[in-house]
Amino acid sequence: MYMHRHAARIALAALFAFASFGVSAQVPSYGTSINLEQAKKAIAAGQAEARKNNWPVAIAILDTSGNLVAYEKLDDTQTASIQVAIDKGVSAAIYRRPTKVFEDIMAKGGAGLRVMNLRNASVVEGGLPIIVGGKVIGGIGVSGVNADQ
């Protein structure tokens, strides 16, 4: 399994650097897409948390359409984490919800397995929508840390 709790901590640290983040029962509307300056601040905050804990991670910031705005990976990050981080960020941005939501749906099985048919829906925790002023402006995805670390 790819990272879970630690990736969420890194992603949240990055988000708190510049945005108000909230997950509510109601899915928020889209706002103006994240710009490069905001994306760089989010990545810097995520990297600081990862370095503090010696976690080799990839961090991807995507706009509301799921297009890459900024990306960084720390040294010794596994190669697979590059695309996994991007996939998580895309999912969080375009579906306007954390990837943990899809992971939980999958874990329940049954009719929830239909989520496997949703294009670009990542079912691995570590992707979060970036919310500013109650509007989704993009998504962040983090990968590279195992859940048991």
mmCIF file of C-alpha atoms in Angstrom:
data_model
loop_
_atom_site.group_PDB
_atom_site.id
_atom_site.type_symbol
_atom_site.label_atom_id
_atom_site.label_comp_id
_atom_site.label_asym_id
_atom_site.label_seq_id
_atom_site.Cartn_x
_atom_site.Cartn_y
_atom_site.Cartn_z
ATOM 1 C CA MET A 1 0.000 0.000 0.000
ATOM 2 C CA TYR A 2 1.156 3.533 -0.643
ATOM 3 C CA MET A 3 1.257 6.084 2.115
ATOM 4 C CA HIS A 4 -1.835 7.075 4.080
ATOM 5 C CA ARG A 5 -1.699 9.077 7.301
ATOM 6 C CA HIS A 6 1.689 10.634 6.636
ATOM 7 C CA ALA A 7 0.741 11.778 3.160
ATOM 8 C CA ALA A 8 -2.374 13.388 4.522
ATOM 9 C CA ARG A 9 -0.249 15.190 7.140
ATOM 10 C CA ILE A 10 2.136 16.429 4.472
ATOM 11 C CA ALA A 11 -0.722 17.526 2.226
ATOM 12 C CA LEU A 12 -2.470 19.278 5.108
ATOM 13 C CA ALA A 13 0.738 21.055 6.124
ATOM 14 C CA ALA A 14 1.056 22.292 2.564
ATOM 15 C CA LEU A 15 -2.544 23.440 2.444
ATOM 16 C CA PHE A 16 -2.416 25.297 5.737
ATOM 17 C CA ALA A 17 0.489 27.307 4.383
ATOM 18 C CA PHE A 18 -1.877 29.419 2.327
ATOM 19 C CA ALA A 19 -5.440 28.152 2.281
ATOM 20 C CA SER A 20 -8.371 27.381 4.481
ATOM 21 C CA PHE A 21 -9.132 23.703 4.110
ATOM 22 C CA GLY A 22 -12.363 22.072 4.987
ATOM 23 C CA VAL A 23 -14.242 18.933 4.172
ATOM 24 C CA SER A 24 -17.963 19.184 4.535
ATOM 25 C CA ALA A 25 -20.888 16.989 3.647
ATOM 26 C CA GLN A 26 -21.669 19.359 0.782
ATOM 27 C CA VAL A 27 -19.198 19.330 -2.089
ATOM 28 C CA PRO A 28 -17.863 22.879 -2.602
ATOM 29 C CA SER A 29 -18.033 24.728 -5.924
ATOM 30 C CA TYR A 30 -15.012 25.489 -8.045
ATOM 31 C CA GLY A 31 -13.235 28.805 -7.735
ATOM 32 C CA THR A 32 -10.440 30.358 -9.748
ATOM 33 C CA SER A 33 -7.687 27.779 -10.275
ATOM 34 C CA ILE A 34 -4.613 27.805 -8.074
ATOM 35 C CA ASN A 35 -1.760 29.925 -9.436
ATOM 36 C CA LEU A 36 1.937 29.119 -9.499
ATOM 37 C CA GLU A 37 2.778 31.263 -6.458
ATOM 38 C CA GLN A 38 0.171 29.499 -4.320
ATOM 39 C CA ALA A 39 1.291 26.106 -5.619
ATOM 40 C CA LYS A 40 4.920 26.830 -4.744
ATOM 41 C CA LYS A 41 3.911 27.797 -1.182
ATOM 42 C CA ALA A 42 1.973 24.556 -0.783
ATOM 43 C CA ILE A 43 4.877 22.478 -2.054
ATOM 44 C CA ALA A 44 7.365 24.277 0.203
ATOM 45 C CA ALA A 45 5.208 23.590 3.257
ATOM 46 C CA GLY A 46 4.774 19.947 2.283
ATOM 47 C CA GLN A 47 8.507 19.537 1.725
ATOM 48 C CA ALA A 48 9.273 21.090 5.118
ATOM 49 C CA GLU A 49 7.014 18.548 6.856
ATOM 50 C CA ALA A 50 8.500 15.675 4.844
ATOM 51 C CA ARG A 51 12.095 16.721 5.571
ATOM 52 C CA LYS A 52 11.324 17.146 9.274
ATOM 53 C CA ASN A 53 10.162 13.518 9.361
ATOM 54 C CA ASN A 54 12.670 12.147 6.818
ATOM 55 C CA TRP A 55 9.901 11.044 4.432
ATOM 56 C CA PRO A 56 10.878 10.661 0.759
ATOM 57 C CA VAL A 57 7.748 11.882 -1.003
ATOM 58 C CA ALA A 58 6.457 13.277 -4.261
ATOM 59 C CA ILE A 59 4.110 16.276 -4.046
ATOM 60 C CA ALA A 60 1.878 17.366 -6.934
ATOM 61 C CA ILE A 61 -0.335 20.458 -7.154
ATOM 62 C CA LEU A 62 -3.054 20.494 -9.809
ATOM 63 C CA ASP A 63 -5.545 23.094 -10.999
ATOM 64 C CA THR A 64 -9.327 22.629 -11.017
ATOM 65 C CA SER A 65 -9.165 20.808 -14.352
ATOM 66 C CA GLY A 66 -6.602 18.327 -13.044
ATOM 67 C CA ASN A 67 -3.668 19.871 -14.912
ATOM 68 C CA LEU A 68 -0.280 19.938 -13.214
ATOM 69 C CA VAL A 69 0.733 23.362 -11.867
ATOM 70 C CA ALA A 70 3.746 22.381 -9.743
ATOM 71 C CA TYR A 71 5.542 19.220 -8.765
ATOM 72 C CA GLU A 72 8.520 18.303 -6.571
ATOM 73 C CA LYS A 73 9.957 15.122 -5.176
ATOM 74 C CA LEU A 74 12.463 14.661 -2.431
ATOM 75 C CA ASP A 75 15.642 12.690 -2.996
ATOM 76 C CA ASP A 76 15.279 8.912 -2.805
ATOM 77 C CA THR A 77 11.538 8.988 -3.494
ATOM 78 C CA GLN A 78 10.396 5.796 -5.191
ATOM 79 C CA THR A 79 9.807 6.244 -8.899
ATOM 80 C CA ALA A 80 6.216 4.980 -8.720
ATOM 81 C CA SER A 81 5.322 7.830 -6.350
ATOM 82 C CA ILE A 82 5.705 10.374 -9.140
ATOM 83 C CA GLN A 83 2.583 9.314 -11.021
ATOM 84 C CA VAL A 84 0.718 8.211 -7.890
ATOM 85 C CA ALA A 85 1.008 11.729 -6.389
ATOM 86 C CA ILE A 86 -0.222 13.286 -9.621
ATOM 87 C CA ASP A 87 -3.127 10.819 -9.853
ATOM 88 C CA LYS A 88 -4.203 11.587 -6.282
ATOM 89 C CA GLY A 89 -4.099 15.326 -6.909
ATOM 90 C CA VAL A 90 -6.089 14.997 -10.137
ATOM 91 C CA SER A 91 -8.749 12.955 -8.358
ATOM 92 C CA ALA A 92 -9.033 15.432 -5.468
ATOM 93 C CA ALA A 93 -9.298 18.399 -7.842
ATOM 94 C CA ILE A 94 -11.767 17.090 -10.388
ATOM 95 C CA TYR A 95 -14.032 15.263 -7.934
ATOM 96 C CA ARG A 96 -13.718 18.005 -5.268
ATOM 97 C CA ARG A 97 -13.213 15.536 -2.427
ATOM 98 C CA PRO A 98 -10.358 13.758 -0.652
ATOM 99 C CA THR A 99 -9.221 10.480 -2.177
ATOM 100 C CA LYS A 100 -9.890 8.915 1.239
ATOM 101 C CA VAL A 101 -13.594 9.169 0.362
ATOM 102 C CA PHE A 102 -13.071 6.825 -2.596
ATOM 103 C CA GLU A 103 -10.850 4.537 -0.537
ATOM 104 C CA ASP A 104 -13.572 4.217 2.112
ATOM 105 C CA ILE A 105 -16.245 3.524 -0.516
ATOM 106 C CA MET A 106 -14.093 0.769 -2.031
ATOM 107 C CA ALA A 107 -13.418 -0.762 1.375
ATOM 108 C CA LYS A 108 -17.148 -1.277 1.896
ATOM 109 C CA GLY A 109 -17.386 -3.374 -1.277
ATOM 110 C CA GLY A 110 -20.750 -4.131 -2.820
ATOM 111 C CA ALA A 111 -22.227 -1.314 -4.876
ATOM 112 C CA GLY A 112 -19.301 0.869 -3.783
ATOM 113 C CA LEU A 113 -17.073 -1.054 -6.167
ATOM 114 C CA ARG A 114 -18.670 0.980 -8.964
ATOM 115 C CA VAL A 115 -16.162 3.702 -8.061
ATOM 116 C CA MET A 116 -13.599 1.631 -9.962
ATOM 117 C CA ASN A 117 -15.355 2.756 -13.150
ATOM 118 C CA LEU A 118 -14.916 6.475 -12.400
ATOM 119 C CA ARG A 119 -12.207 7.841 -14.653
ATOM 120 C CA ASN A 120 -9.273 9.349 -12.718
ATOM 121 C CA ALA A 121 -10.754 8.512 -9.305
ATOM 122 C CA SER A 122 -7.856 7.508 -7.055
ATOM 123 C CA VAL A 123 -8.867 5.054 -4.352
ATOM 124 C CA VAL A 124 -5.726 5.640 -2.284
ATOM 125 C CA GLU A 125 -5.611 8.197 0.529
ATOM 126 C CA GLY A 126 -3.236 11.107 0.015
ATOM 127 C CA GLY A 127 -5.126 13.449 -2.297
ATOM 128 C CA LEU A 128 -6.943 16.508 -0.982
ATOM 129 C CA PRO A 129 -8.865 19.303 -2.658
ATOM 130 C CA ILE A 130 -7.361 22.749 -2.069
ATOM 131 C CA ILE A 131 -10.105 25.025 -0.792
ATOM 132 C CA VAL A 132 -9.849 28.804 -0.494
ATOM 133 C CA GLY A 133 -12.830 30.920 0.509
ATOM 134 C CA GLY A 134 -15.073 27.856 0.405
ATOM 135 C CA LYS A 135 -14.194 27.133 -3.242
ATOM 136 C CA VAL A 136 -12.020 24.369 -4.701
ATOM 137 C CA ILE A 137 -9.038 25.941 -6.463
ATOM 138 C CA GLY A 138 -7.131 22.717 -7.146
ATOM 139 C CA GLY A 139 -5.872 19.511 -5.628
ATOM 140 C CA ILE A 140 -2.760 18.213 -3.922
ATOM 141 C CA GLY A 141 -1.447 14.675 -4.085
ATOM 142 C CA VAL A 142 1.348 13.173 -2.002
ATOM 143 C CA SER A 143 2.935 9.732 -2.344
ATOM 144 C CA GLY A 144 5.951 7.842 -1.079
ATOM 145 C CA VAL A 145 5.359 6.964 2.571
ATOM 146 C CA ASN A 146 4.035 3.598 3.767
ATOM 147 C CA ALA A 147 1.076 3.503 6.120
ATOM 148 C CA ASP A 148 3.005 1.525 8.735
ATOM 149 C CA GLN A 149 5.885 4.032 9.047
#
